[in-house]
Structures are given as C-alpha cells and as structure tokens.
Amino acid sequence: MLNLANTLQRSAFCAPTKAALICGDTTITYQEFDHISGKIAAALIEDGLTPGDRVALSCPNLPFFPLIYYGIQKAGGVVVPLNVLLKHQEIEYHLKDAHAKFFFCFEGTAELPMAKEAITAFERVEGCQKLIVMAVDDQLINYKGYETLSHFMSDHPPISECVVRQGHDNAVILYTSGTTGYPKGAELTHSNMMSNAFIAQHLLSASNDDRHLVTLPLFHSFGQTLHMNSAILTGSTLVLVPRFEPTTVLSLIEQEQITIFAGVPTMYIGLLGADDEYDISSLRIAISGGSSLHKEVIEQFESRFKVPILEGYGLSETSPIASFNYADSRVPGSVGKPVLGVEIRIVDEQGTPLNRGEKGEIIIRGHNVMKGYVDRPEETEAVLKSGWFYTGDIGQQDESGNLYIVDRSKDMIIRGGMNVYPREVEEVFAQHPDIAMVAVLGVPDSLYGEEIKAVVVPKKGAEVDGRALVQWGKEQCASYKYPRTVEVVSSLPLSATGKILKRELRALFTH
C-alpha cells in the first residue's frame, strides 16, 4: 500500500499537538490537520469519488490548500492544482482536459474574484459534477448557489485509513506553463511524489524542528514538494504566506524563527530591495529554483543576510527535483549534481551524449520522471524516450558532473547564424550596478533574422539610459551577443510563481 497521505497520518500520530500550519492568526495542529482532511475525504467518498478520480483545486497559500490536498489523497483521488490567476475560459480548459469530477475553489478577494471565474467555468463543463467553495466565513452553508467547504464536510466523521493506492497510480496532475501551446497535464504518481519528498528531506537535512516559510505557490511543483510534502513527511511546521511581499517575508522569518526559505530569483531580488533590517539569523538555508539565479544576486544576498543560497533544478515533469547543490560542495552558478536515484545527460539533436563542457539538451532519467501527459500519447512519446525525459533545456556539465543551465532551447536566439543564449547576456547585465532585473529576447530582424533586445528594470532610485546600456553591453559582450536595443521599464511581467514571462515580452516588443 502506498498513499502520499500516509505521511500526514504518521506525523499526526507522532506529534499530534505540534503546529502543522500557521497562517496569520490561524494555527492548525497535526491532529487537527489529520482530522479535517479525513472529514473532507469522507465527504468526497460519500459524494461518489472513486479511486483515481481527478479533483481540481484552486487556492492560494492558505490552510485550505493542504487540508483539501491531503483530503483528496486520503480518499484515493488525484489532485489537479490550478493556478489561482486563471480566468474562466482557462479554468474550463483545465477541468475538461483533466476530466475533473470535483472542483474546490477559494472564494477569492475583490482584486482576485476566484469563485466568480470558477462558477462561470464550472457551469460550462458537463463532466465536472460538483463545485465546492472555500468561503472566508465558515458559517456560510451556501455561496452564490454552491455548497461551501464547511457545510460539505460538516456531517462526516473522518476516515480512519487512507484508500489503498499503488506506487504507479497517479497522485497529482500538474499542468505545465504551456509555452509551446496549450498547457499539458503531467501525470505524477504516488511513487514520484513520495520519492521526491524524501529527496527534499535529505537535501535540506530537515527535522521536525524546522519551520518553513512558504511563499512559493503550493499549486506549483516547487512549493508543493520542497515545502509542503517534505515538511509533512518530517512533521515540521509550514508558515503560509498567500502573497510575496519582501518586508512581510523578512519580518515573518524573524517573528516565526523560520529555518527554511525557498524562492525564485525574482523573490531574492525583491528581498535585496527591502530597506529595513531584520534579524533572520534563525534561517539556516535558502533555496532557489524555477530559473537560474544570477551570481551577482547570490553574492549580494549572502553578503547582506549571511545565509547560503543553494540552487537546484527540476521541472513539473520531474516532480520536480532533479539536481541540487549540496551545502558542503556547492558550486555557485551551477544547479548542482543529480540527486540520488536520478541520472542526467547532455545530448545533441540526435540524442547522442556529449562530452563534459559541451552544450546540449538536458535529459533526465529516474524515479522522479512523470508517467506521461494526460491524453497526449504523441506528445508523451516526443519527450519520453527509453525512459529518458527530454527537457528542452540547454545545459552543460563540468568535469565533476555539476550541471549548468544555459537556456531554454526555445529561447535561444539565432542572430546571423550564430547561437546566442539569452541567459549568458542576462548574467552580464545583472552585474550592472543600476539594474535590478533583466530579460533578453530575440526580435525579428530583416538582415540577421533575429536581433537581440534587452528589457531592464532599474534599481530603486537609479536612472539608466537605454543607449548608454547598449554601449556598456558592447564593451562587456562578444560583438554578436550584445543587445542592439535596451528598453527601460518599471516592471517585468511575472507568472504566479515569479518567473519572467518572456512570451508576454515578445508579444509587446515583436509586433
């Protein structure tokens, strides 16, 4: 028997009164966590959920998310986490594509009316049988005609045992960002998720004394595995932050004596921009993922906060952790070595392994690799070959096996027949003393096919001139690499996970 939710039951038995979830003024113990998720599981089973049924979940970093996530797991269902920023037509697509039978959605706020979008989508999807709304007021039994979570589970005693699942059974379906078309649902099994949670526990040297600050969205694989599942596996405490704000994060690290923090590069840039000083000496480890972190940011952060940043690499399709920088052997600039039980190779366009130091596509094999994409056999076959997952990322390994991410293959710029990796140019511009953030992209050009453009956000109080930055870049980069134009903007478009949305930048600057 294997069920991801067994880890919760184990922690609840070992540490029933320990704080499992903290969010604002709300604290939920492991015993309460186990009890509430068990009631949700019972209600789902009573309403007709059978093992393997898909259940969509749309919720920011609030206690609702882990409570429902583990309730679905206990009932034998498959969790389909949805990005909280999706509009109704996008939600409709995900519900249909995943064949979701139930849909849990947070009420939302005036700025983010999640339930409004969810209701519109739900009413257009025949196969989805029930919408349950997480209302802020737990006394409500009805929200605009739909049952609330508190009423849904109110009359059900918690189930005592998790529904039996096998290692190869789906536990979660995570949707990719859809950079190559419509989002695809990566099928991750109980074995995938459990193995990656154990890997995260090992990498963090985690114990039940740890306290995680969770500002990474739990609907994303990074926060879900590195924080939520690994924390519950070890019986540690999750301090949930619904929305990243630098001073809030720093004050909570001090106030809650946080020991583990993980973020994406834009979050570390934001923390460096905070003016006030905080005592974050309780923090023993900081993790960066999602995309490579510029060396300049690492050096500035570690100099100011005296906390090491360890980088890792992974994708939704790899549960997500594939490689990691170990604390005692880290190599700044790299994303470390393959984690236990995982192999990584660099290959050419024909799939032939390349020598150390050569650039090529990163492929991954191991316990972390997904089963496939939901209902997409051709697209699954295109990326899963003889057990290897072809990532579409360009990388290289040094003689010691450390992995370096060069770029996404689809982001590569071909200028006059020369390959230019935006990541390399971004590394250079990140060293400029007046630049806070930078994105480099290719724009159409009649002479060279593509030309190089940089879009930069200045540091607070700094004044920069685009033409001067072009000249500066010319002095720093090879002649075929430097941006011929530099656009100065106040902000860059970001995803809910803090990644720079280059496809939106291209839409702005390539027409």
Short mmCIF file of C-alpha atoms in Angstrom, two decimals:
data_model
loop_
_atom_site.label_atom_id
_atom_site.label_comp_id
_atom_site.label_asym_id
_atom_site.label_seq_id
_atom_site.Cartn_x
_atom_site.Cartn_y
_atom_site.Cartn_z
CA MET A 1 0.00 0.00 0.00
CA LEU A 2 1.26 3.46 -0.91
CA ASN A 3 -0.57 6.74 -0.41
CA LEU A 4 1.05 10.15 -0.08
CA ALA A 5 -1.39 10.98 2.72
CA ASN A 6 0.04 8.24 4.94
CA THR A 7 2.83 10.68 5.79
CA LEU A 8 0.29 13.02 7.37
CA GLN A 9 -1.22 10.26 9.48
CA ARG A 10 2.24 9.27 10.68
CA SER A 11 3.14 12.85 11.69
CA ALA A 12 -0.24 13.32 13.39
CA PHE A 13 0.37 10.18 15.43
CA CYS A 14 3.94 11.18 16.40
CA ALA A 15 3.30 14.88 17.08
CA PRO A 16 -0.44 15.49 17.48
CA THR A 17 -0.20 18.87 19.25
CA LYS A 18 2.62 20.28 17.13
CA ALA A 19 1.77 23.21 14.82
CA ALA A 20 1.47 21.91 11.27
CA LEU A 21 0.06 25.01 9.57
CA ILE A 22 0.33 28.67 10.54
CA CYS A 23 -1.25 31.45 8.52
CA GLY A 24 -1.81 34.86 10.08
CA ASP A 25 -3.64 34.29 13.37
CA THR A 26 -4.62 30.72 12.46
CA THR A 27 -2.68 27.72 13.80
CA ILE A 28 -3.65 24.14 12.95
CA THR A 29 -2.03 21.23 14.77
CA TYR A 30 -1.15 17.93 13.13
CA GLN A 31 -4.03 16.26 14.94
CA GLU A 32 -6.45 18.88 13.60
CA PHE A 33 -4.91 18.64 10.13
CA ASP A 34 -5.38 14.88 10.08
CA HIS A 35 -8.95 15.19 11.42
CA ILE A 36 -10.14 17.87 8.96
CA SER A 37 -8.54 16.27 5.91
CA GLY A 38 -10.14 12.98 6.98
CA LYS A 39 -13.58 14.65 7.04
CA ILE A 40 -13.01 16.06 3.55
CA ALA A 41 -12.03 12.58 2.35
CA ALA A 42 -15.15 11.06 3.88
CA ALA A 43 -17.38 13.68 2.24
CA LEU A 44 -15.78 13.07 -1.15
CA ILE A 45 -16.26 9.30 -0.88
CA GLU A 46 -19.88 9.80 0.23
CA ASP A 47 -20.46 12.02 -2.82
CA GLY A 48 -19.19 9.35 -5.20
CA LEU A 49 -15.43 9.84 -5.54
CA THR A 50 -13.77 6.59 -6.58
CA PRO A 51 -10.02 5.86 -6.59
CA GLY A 52 -8.31 7.61 -9.47
CA ASP A 53 -10.96 10.30 -9.94
CA ARG A 54 -9.48 13.75 -10.60
CA VAL A 55 -10.27 16.68 -8.29
CA ALA A 56 -9.33 20.24 -9.24
CA LEU A 57 -8.10 22.58 -6.51
CA SER A 58 -7.72 26.35 -6.87
CA CYS A 59 -6.46 28.12 -3.76
CA PRO A 60 -3.65 30.48 -2.72
CA ASN A 61 -1.30 29.67 0.17
CA LEU A 62 -3.96 29.30 2.84
CA PRO A 63 -4.59 26.35 5.17
CA PHE A 64 -7.43 25.29 2.84
CA PHE A 65 -4.90 24.11 0.26
CA PRO A 66 -3.03 21.43 2.27
CA LEU A 67 -6.23 20.39 4.08
CA ILE A 68 -8.03 19.68 0.80
CA TYR A 69 -4.95 18.36 -1.00
CA TYR A 70 -4.46 15.67 1.65
CA GLY A 71 -8.20 15.06 1.91
CA ILE A 72 -8.27 14.20 -1.78
CA GLN A 73 -5.23 11.94 -1.36
CA LYS A 74 -6.78 10.15 1.60
CA ALA A 75 -9.89 9.44 -0.47
CA GLY A 76 -7.77 7.95 -3.27
CA GLY A 77 -8.35 10.85 -5.65
CA VAL A 78 -5.89 12.65 -7.90
CA VAL A 79 -5.20 16.31 -7.12
CA VAL A 80 -5.25 18.75 -10.05
CA PRO A 81 -3.86 22.03 -8.66
CA LEU A 82 -4.81 25.11 -10.70
CA ASN A 83 -3.03 28.43 -10.96
CA VAL A 84 -5.08 30.94 -8.95
CA LEU A 85 -4.72 33.58 -11.68
CA LEU A 86 -6.60 31.59 -14.32
CA LYS A 87 -9.64 33.16 -15.96
CA HIS A 88 -12.87 31.24 -16.56
CA GLN A 89 -12.03 30.10 -20.09
CA GLU A 90 -8.66 28.79 -18.89
CA ILE A 91 -10.28 27.05 -15.90
CA GLU A 92 -12.82 25.49 -18.27
CA TYR A 93 -9.98 24.11 -20.39
CA HIS A 94 -8.22 22.56 -17.38
CA LEU A 95 -11.39 21.00 -15.97
CA LYS A 96 -12.18 19.40 -19.32
CA ASP A 97 -8.63 18.33 -20.12
CA ALA A 98 -8.12 16.73 -16.69
CA HIS A 99 -11.62 15.17 -16.64
CA ALA A 100 -12.12 16.67 -13.17
CA LYS A 101 -15.05 15.16 -11.26
CA PHE A 102 -14.99 17.66 -8.37
CA PHE A 103 -13.72 21.23 -8.13
CA PHE A 104 -12.68 23.05 -4.93
CA CYS A 105 -12.18 26.80 -5.31
CA PHE A 106 -11.35 29.57 -2.84
CA GLU A 107 -13.84 32.43 -2.62
CA GLY A 108 -11.17 34.95 -3.58
CA THR A 109 -10.96 38.68 -3.00
CA ALA A 110 -12.20 41.86 -4.65
CA GLU A 111 -8.89 42.03 -6.55
CA LEU A 112 -8.94 38.31 -7.40
CA PRO A 113 -12.55 37.10 -7.73
CA MET A 114 -11.68 33.43 -7.98
CA ALA A 115 -15.12 31.97 -7.24
CA LYS A 116 -16.75 34.18 -9.87
CA GLU A 117 -14.39 32.84 -12.54
CA ALA A 118 -14.74 29.29 -11.21
CA ILE A 119 -18.55 29.33 -11.31
CA THR A 120 -18.59 30.57 -14.91
CA ALA A 121 -16.16 27.81 -15.91
CA PHE A 122 -17.88 25.05 -13.90
CA GLU A 123 -21.25 25.74 -15.48
CA ARG A 124 -19.74 25.10 -18.92
CA VAL A 125 -18.25 21.70 -18.06
CA GLU A 126 -20.75 18.84 -18.05
CA GLY A 127 -18.35 16.22 -16.72
CA CYS A 128 -17.48 18.10 -13.54
CA GLN A 129 -20.13 17.05 -11.05
CA LYS A 130 -19.68 19.39 -8.10
CA LEU A 131 -18.16 22.76 -7.20
CA ILE A 132 -17.30 23.37 -3.53
CA VAL A 133 -16.38 26.90 -2.48
CA MET A 134 -13.95 27.68 0.34
CA ALA A 135 -15.71 30.64 1.92
CA VAL A 136 -13.93 33.08 4.22
CA ASP A 137 -16.96 32.94 6.55
CA ASP A 138 -17.00 29.35 7.81
CA GLN A 139 -20.62 29.77 8.95
CA LEU A 140 -21.88 30.01 5.38
CA ILE A 141 -23.52 26.87 4.02
CA ASN A 142 -24.08 28.32 0.57
CA TYR A 143 -22.03 30.65 -1.64
CA LYS A 144 -23.95 32.03 -4.62
CA GLY A 145 -25.80 28.77 -5.02
CA TYR A 146 -22.87 26.45 -4.35
CA GLU A 147 -22.06 24.40 -1.26
CA THR A 148 -19.29 25.69 0.98
CA LEU A 149 -16.46 23.54 2.24
CA SER A 150 -17.57 23.85 5.88
CA HIS A 151 -21.04 22.53 5.03
CA PHE A 152 -19.70 19.89 2.62
CA MET A 153 -17.70 18.15 5.32
CA SER A 154 -19.75 19.06 8.41
CA ASP A 155 -21.69 15.82 8.96
CA HIS A 156 -18.92 13.39 8.09
CA PRO A 157 -16.68 11.66 10.63
CA PRO A 158 -13.09 11.42 9.32
CA ILE A 159 -12.00 8.24 7.60
CA SER A 160 -9.56 6.26 9.71
CA GLU A 161 -7.45 4.77 6.92
CA CYS A 162 -6.30 6.15 3.59
CA VAL A 163 -7.72 4.47 0.48
CA VAL A 164 -5.19 1.98 -0.84
CA ARG A 165 -3.19 3.19 -3.85
CA GLN A 166 -0.22 1.69 -5.69
CA GLY A 167 3.08 3.37 -6.47
CA HIS A 168 2.27 3.64 -10.19
CA ASP A 169 -1.14 5.22 -9.56
CA ASN A 170 -1.49 8.94 -10.22
CA ALA A 171 -1.34 11.20 -7.17
CA VAL A 172 -1.17 14.62 -8.83
CA ILE A 173 -1.62 16.11 -12.29
CA LEU A 174 0.47 19.26 -12.68
CA TYR A 175 -0.12 21.49 -15.66
CA THR A 176 2.89 22.91 -17.46
CA SER A 177 3.07 26.57 -18.39
CA GLY A 178 2.09 25.95 -21.97
CA THR A 179 5.00 27.77 -23.61
CA THR A 180 4.65 25.51 -26.64
CA GLY A 181 0.86 25.66 -26.93
CA TYR A 182 -1.96 24.58 -24.63
CA PRO A 183 -0.93 23.53 -21.11
CA LYS A 184 -0.32 19.81 -20.70
CA GLY A 185 -1.08 17.82 -17.57
CA ALA A 186 1.94 15.90 -16.26
CA GLU A 187 0.84 12.70 -14.52
CA LEU A 188 2.85 12.26 -11.32
CA THR A 189 2.47 9.05 -9.36
CA HIS A 190 2.49 8.35 -5.63
CA SER A 191 5.95 6.88 -6.13
CA ASN A 192 7.13 10.06 -7.92
CA MET A 193 5.83 12.35 -5.20
CA MET A 194 6.93 10.25 -2.23
CA SER A 195 10.44 9.76 -3.62
CA ASN A 196 10.83 13.48 -4.28
CA ALA A 197 9.60 14.35 -0.79
CA PHE A 198 12.23 12.02 0.70
CA ILE A 199 14.86 13.59 -1.57
CA ALA A 200 13.85 17.08 -0.39
CA GLN A 201 14.03 15.99 3.25
CA HIS A 202 17.53 14.65 2.65
CA LEU A 203 18.76 17.71 0.75
CA LEU A 204 17.50 20.08 3.43
CA SER A 205 18.77 17.90 6.28
CA ALA A 206 15.28 18.53 7.60
CA SER A 207 13.92 17.55 11.01
CA ASN A 208 10.70 18.13 12.91
CA ASP A 209 12.28 21.22 14.48
CA ASP A 210 12.30 23.04 11.15
CA ARG A 211 9.92 25.84 10.24
CA HIS A 212 9.27 26.53 6.55
CA LEU A 213 8.19 29.91 5.25
CA VAL A 214 6.02 29.14 2.21
CA THR A 215 5.56 31.99 -0.21
CA LEU A 216 6.08 29.80 -3.28
CA PRO A 217 2.60 28.88 -4.61
CA LEU A 218 1.54 25.48 -3.39
CA PHE A 219 -0.22 24.83 -6.70
CA HIS A 220 3.26 24.70 -8.26
CA SER A 221 5.54 21.66 -8.01
CA PHE A 222 8.39 23.59 -6.32
CA GLY A 223 6.40 24.69 -3.26
CA GLN A 224 4.33 21.54 -3.20
CA THR A 225 7.26 19.13 -2.94
CA LEU A 226 10.12 21.09 -1.39
CA HIS A 227 7.95 22.71 1.26
CA MET A 228 4.58 21.05 1.81
CA ASN A 229 5.20 17.35 1.23
CA SER A 230 8.69 17.28 2.72
CA ALA A 231 7.55 19.27 5.77
CA ILE A 232 4.65 16.93 6.44
CA LEU A 233 6.93 13.95 5.93
CA THR A 234 9.23 15.26 8.69
CA GLY A 235 6.49 16.66 10.95
CA SER A 236 7.78 20.23 10.73
CA THR A 237 5.80 23.48 10.58
CA LEU A 238 4.56 25.34 7.50
CA VAL A 239 4.10 29.11 7.81
CA LEU A 240 1.95 30.05 4.83
CA VAL A 241 2.18 33.40 3.04
CA PRO A 242 -0.57 33.99 0.43
CA ARG A 243 1.30 36.75 -1.41
CA PHE A 244 5.00 37.54 -1.64
CA GLU A 245 5.96 40.93 -0.23
CA PRO A 246 9.61 41.44 0.77
CA THR A 247 9.14 43.18 4.14
CA THR A 248 6.37 40.74 5.13
CA VAL A 249 8.63 37.78 4.35
CA LEU A 250 11.61 39.19 6.24
CA SER A 251 9.52 40.13 9.28
CA LEU A 252 7.93 36.66 9.37
CA ILE A 253 11.32 34.97 9.20
CA GLU A 254 12.30 36.97 12.29
CA GLN A 255 8.97 36.62 14.11
CA GLU A 256 8.37 32.90 13.42
CA GLN A 257 12.04 31.86 13.69
CA ILE A 258 11.97 30.38 10.21
CA THR A 259 14.75 27.91 9.38
CA ILE A 260 13.99 27.10 5.71
CA PHE A 261 13.05 29.51 2.91
CA ALA A 262 12.74 28.79 -0.79
CA GLY A 263 12.12 31.22 -3.59
CA VAL A 264 12.57 32.01 -7.25
CA PRO A 265 15.15 34.58 -8.45
CA THR A 266 12.69 37.48 -8.54
CA MET A 267 11.94 36.94 -4.85
CA TYR A 268 15.61 37.19 -3.88
CA ILE A 269 15.90 40.37 -5.93
CA GLY A 270 12.87 41.70 -4.03
CA LEU A 271 14.37 40.82 -0.64
CA LEU A 272 17.56 42.65 -1.57
CA GLY A 273 15.47 45.72 -2.37
CA ALA A 274 13.94 45.88 1.14
CA ASP A 275 15.18 48.93 3.04
CA ASP A 276 14.60 47.85 6.65
CA GLU A 277 16.87 45.48 8.52
CA TYR A 278 15.61 42.28 10.14
CA ASP A 279 17.16 39.62 12.32
CA ILE A 280 16.91 36.48 10.19
CA SER A 281 19.68 34.59 11.96
CA SER A 282 17.26 31.68 12.56
CA LEU A 283 17.37 30.95 8.81
CA ARG A 284 19.83 28.13 8.15
CA ILE A 285 19.17 27.50 4.46
CA ALA A 286 17.75 29.36 1.45
CA ILE A 287 16.84 27.54 -1.76
CA SER A 288 16.48 28.99 -5.23
CA GLY A 289 14.84 27.30 -8.18
CA GLY A 290 12.47 27.92 -11.05
CA SER A 291 15.23 29.51 -13.13
CA SER A 292 18.91 30.14 -12.64
CA LEU A 293 19.90 32.83 -10.16
CA HIS A 294 22.46 35.36 -11.32
CA LYS A 295 25.79 35.13 -9.47
CA GLU A 296 25.59 38.84 -8.61
CA VAL A 297 22.33 38.31 -6.72
CA ILE A 298 23.75 35.32 -4.82
CA GLU A 299 26.80 37.31 -3.73
CA GLN A 300 24.76 40.34 -2.64
CA PHE A 301 22.23 38.23 -0.71
CA GLU A 302 24.83 36.16 1.11
CA SER A 303 26.88 39.25 1.94
CA ARG A 304 23.88 41.04 3.42
CA PHE A 305 21.95 38.23 5.11
CA LYS A 306 24.76 35.74 5.89
CA VAL A 307 22.68 32.83 4.64
CA PRO A 308 23.85 30.46 1.87
CA ILE A 309 21.66 30.10 -1.19
CA LEU A 310 21.58 26.61 -2.66
CA GLU A 311 20.31 26.20 -6.21
CA GLY A 312 18.52 23.23 -7.65
CA TYR A 313 16.95 22.29 -10.94
CA GLY A 314 13.81 20.49 -11.93
CA LEU A 315 10.56 20.65 -13.85
CA SER A 316 6.92 19.81 -13.25
CA GLU A 317 7.56 16.63 -15.23
CA THR A 318 10.28 15.58 -12.74
CA SER A 319 8.23 16.02 -9.55
CA PRO A 320 10.25 18.48 -9.64
CA ILE A 321 13.73 17.97 -8.10
CA ALA A 322 16.38 16.57 -10.49
CA SER A 323 19.66 18.15 -9.34
CA PHE A 324 20.82 20.13 -6.32
CA ASN A 325 23.81 21.95 -4.85
CA TYR A 326 24.77 20.26 -1.61
CA ALA A 327 25.74 22.65 1.19
CA ASP A 328 29.22 21.18 1.68
CA SER A 329 30.15 21.03 -2.01
CA ARG A 330 28.17 23.71 -3.78
CA VAL A 331 29.42 25.41 -6.92
CA PRO A 332 27.90 28.89 -7.31
CA GLY A 333 26.49 29.34 -10.79
CA SER A 334 25.65 25.68 -11.19
CA VAL A 335 22.48 23.85 -10.17
CA GLY A 336 24.49 21.03 -8.64
CA LYS A 337 24.61 17.33 -9.33
CA PRO A 338 21.85 14.78 -9.96
CA VAL A 339 20.03 13.78 -6.79
CA LEU A 340 20.04 10.20 -5.51
CA GLY A 341 18.48 7.79 -7.99
CA VAL A 342 18.46 10.28 -10.88
CA GLU A 343 20.67 10.40 -13.98
CA ILE A 344 21.33 13.48 -16.13
CA ARG A 345 22.94 13.61 -19.57
CA ILE A 346 23.71 16.31 -22.10
CA VAL A 347 22.89 15.23 -25.66
CA ASP A 348 22.94 16.64 -29.18
CA GLU A 349 19.95 16.92 -31.53
CA GLN A 350 20.21 13.21 -32.37
CA GLY A 351 20.24 12.21 -28.68
CA THR A 352 23.94 11.31 -28.70
CA PRO A 353 25.69 12.04 -25.37
CA LEU A 354 28.11 14.97 -25.50
CA ASN A 355 31.43 15.42 -23.73
CA ARG A 356 31.79 17.36 -20.50
CA GLY A 357 31.79 21.09 -21.20
CA GLU A 358 29.75 20.81 -24.41
CA LYS A 359 26.32 22.43 -24.62
CA GLY A 360 23.28 20.40 -25.50
CA GLU A 361 19.82 19.33 -24.37
CA ILE A 362 19.40 18.12 -20.79
CA ILE A 363 17.76 14.72 -20.47
CA ILE A 364 16.75 13.05 -17.19
CA ARG A 365 16.02 9.50 -16.06
CA GLY A 366 14.94 8.28 -12.63
CA HIS A 367 12.21 7.79 -10.04
CA ASN A 368 11.15 11.43 -10.44
CA VAL A 369 10.09 11.31 -14.10
CA MET A 370 6.37 11.58 -14.81
CA LYS A 371 4.22 8.80 -16.22
CA GLY A 372 3.23 10.97 -19.20
CA TYR A 373 0.92 13.77 -20.32
CA VAL A 374 -2.82 13.32 -19.84
CA ASP A 375 -4.42 12.03 -23.08
CA ARG A 376 -1.43 13.09 -25.19
CA PRO A 377 0.37 9.93 -26.33
CA GLU A 378 2.20 11.63 -29.22
CA GLU A 379 3.49 14.49 -27.07
CA THR A 380 4.45 11.98 -24.37
CA GLU A 381 6.43 9.92 -26.89
CA ALA A 382 8.17 13.08 -28.10
CA VAL A 383 9.70 13.76 -24.66
CA LEU A 384 9.91 10.27 -23.09
CA LYS A 385 12.37 8.08 -24.96
CA SER A 386 13.72 4.83 -23.49
CA GLY A 387 12.98 6.10 -20.01
CA TRP A 388 14.71 9.46 -20.56
CA PHE A 389 12.80 12.74 -20.30
CA TYR A 390 13.91 15.31 -22.87
CA THR A 391 13.60 18.64 -21.09
CA GLY A 392 14.04 21.15 -23.89
CA ASP A 393 16.57 22.95 -21.68
CA ILE A 394 20.12 23.62 -22.83
CA GLY A 395 22.89 22.85 -20.35
CA GLN A 396 26.43 21.65 -19.84
CA GLN A 397 28.30 19.70 -17.17
CA ASP A 398 31.78 20.35 -15.82
CA GLU A 399 34.34 17.62 -15.20
CA SER A 400 32.89 16.97 -11.73
CA GLY A 401 29.38 16.49 -13.07
CA ASN A 402 27.95 19.84 -11.90
CA LEU A 403 25.13 20.99 -14.15
CA TYR A 404 24.89 24.49 -15.59
CA ILE A 405 21.69 25.75 -17.20
CA VAL A 406 22.43 27.70 -20.35
CA ASP A 407 18.88 28.41 -21.51
CA ARG A 408 15.62 27.07 -22.80
CA SER A 409 16.18 25.73 -26.31
CA LYS A 410 13.12 27.67 -27.41
CA ASP A 411 14.56 30.90 -26.00
CA MET A 412 17.78 30.58 -27.97
CA ILE A 413 18.36 33.45 -30.39
CA ILE A 414 19.90 32.76 -33.81
CA ARG A 415 21.46 36.01 -34.99
CA GLY A 416 23.00 35.79 -38.44
CA GLY A 417 23.54 32.06 -37.99
CA MET A 418 25.19 32.49 -34.58
CA ASN A 419 23.57 30.93 -31.50
CA VAL A 420 23.05 33.41 -28.66
CA TYR A 421 21.78 32.17 -25.29
CA PRO A 422 19.83 34.96 -23.52
CA ARG A 423 20.88 33.59 -20.15
CA GLU A 424 24.55 34.42 -20.84
CA VAL A 425 23.73 38.02 -21.77
CA GLU A 426 21.42 38.39 -18.76
CA GLU A 427 24.26 37.28 -16.48
CA VAL A 428 26.37 40.17 -17.82
CA PHE A 429 23.64 42.80 -17.43
CA ALA A 430 22.79 41.57 -13.93
CA GLN A 431 26.25 42.80 -12.88
CA HIS A 432 25.43 46.40 -13.82
CA PRO A 433 25.17 48.40 -10.58
CA ASP A 434 21.94 50.15 -11.59
CA ILE A 435 19.97 47.17 -12.94
CA ALA A 436 17.57 45.19 -10.72
CA MET A 437 16.10 42.81 -13.30
CA VAL A 438 16.77 41.99 -16.94
CA ALA A 439 15.28 39.83 -19.67
CA VAL A 440 16.92 39.28 -23.05
CA LEU A 441 14.96 38.11 -26.08
CA GLY A 442 15.19 37.83 -29.83
CA VAL A 443 13.13 40.13 -32.04
CA PRO A 444 12.58 39.77 -35.81
CA ASP A 445 15.19 41.44 -38.00
CA SER A 446 15.26 41.65 -41.81
CA LEU A 447 19.05 41.44 -42.00
CA TYR A 448 20.07 38.97 -39.29
CA GLY A 449 16.84 37.00 -38.90
CA GLU A 450 16.77 37.83 -35.20
CA GLU A 451 18.22 40.74 -33.30
CA ILE A 452 18.98 40.91 -29.57
CA LYS A 453 16.95 43.10 -27.26
CA ALA A 454 17.28 43.63 -23.50
CA VAL A 455 14.44 44.79 -21.28
CA VAL A 456 15.66 46.12 -17.92
CA VAL A 457 14.17 47.30 -14.63
CA PRO A 458 16.38 49.85 -12.81
CA LYS A 459 17.15 49.58 -9.12
CA LYS A 460 15.18 51.87 -6.83
CA GLY A 461 16.36 55.47 -7.28
CA ALA A 462 18.63 54.66 -10.21
CA GLU A 463 18.39 56.39 -13.57
CA VAL A 464 19.52 54.46 -16.62
CA ASP A 465 19.63 55.30 -20.31
CA GLY A 466 18.94 52.63 -22.89
CA ARG A 467 21.51 53.90 -25.39
CA ALA A 468 24.19 54.07 -22.72
CA LEU A 469 23.39 50.49 -21.73
CA VAL A 470 23.78 49.36 -25.34
CA GLN A 471 27.28 50.81 -25.34
CA TRP A 472 28.02 49.24 -21.95
CA GLY A 473 26.86 45.86 -23.21
CA LYS A 474 29.02 46.22 -26.31
CA GLU A 475 32.03 46.61 -24.04
CA GLN A 476 31.12 43.54 -21.97
CA CYS A 477 29.91 41.03 -24.57
CA ALA A 478 31.19 39.49 -27.77
CA SER A 479 30.21 41.50 -30.84
CA TYR A 480 27.48 39.07 -31.90
CA LYS A 481 25.99 38.84 -28.40
CA TYR A 482 25.36 42.33 -27.10
CA PRO A 483 21.81 43.79 -27.28
CA ARG A 484 21.35 46.30 -30.07
CA THR A 485 18.44 47.89 -28.20
CA VAL A 486 17.70 48.22 -24.49
CA GLU A 487 14.21 49.05 -23.25
CA VAL A 488 13.90 50.54 -19.74
CA VAL A 489 10.65 49.60 -17.95
CA SER A 490 9.28 49.87 -14.42
CA SER A 491 8.45 46.16 -14.13
CA LEU A 492 8.54 42.86 -16.00
CA PRO A 493 5.55 40.54 -16.47
CA LEU A 494 5.78 37.68 -13.98
CA SER A 495 3.96 34.39 -13.59
CA ALA A 496 2.28 33.45 -10.31
CA THR A 497 5.50 31.62 -9.42
CA GLY A 498 7.66 34.69 -10.06
CA LYS A 499 9.13 33.65 -13.40
CA ILE A 500 9.63 36.31 -16.08
CA LEU A 501 7.07 35.74 -18.82
CA LYS A 502 9.16 36.12 -21.95
CA ARG A 503 6.29 35.21 -24.22
CA GLU A 504 4.44 38.32 -23.00
CA LEU A 505 7.54 40.44 -23.54
CA ARG A 506 7.84 39.08 -27.07
CA ALA A 507 4.20 39.98 -27.70
CA LEU A 508 4.95 43.56 -26.57
CA PHE A 509 8.15 44.06 -28.50
CA THR A 510 7.95 41.89 -31.62
CA HIS A 511 4.97 43.43 -33.39
#
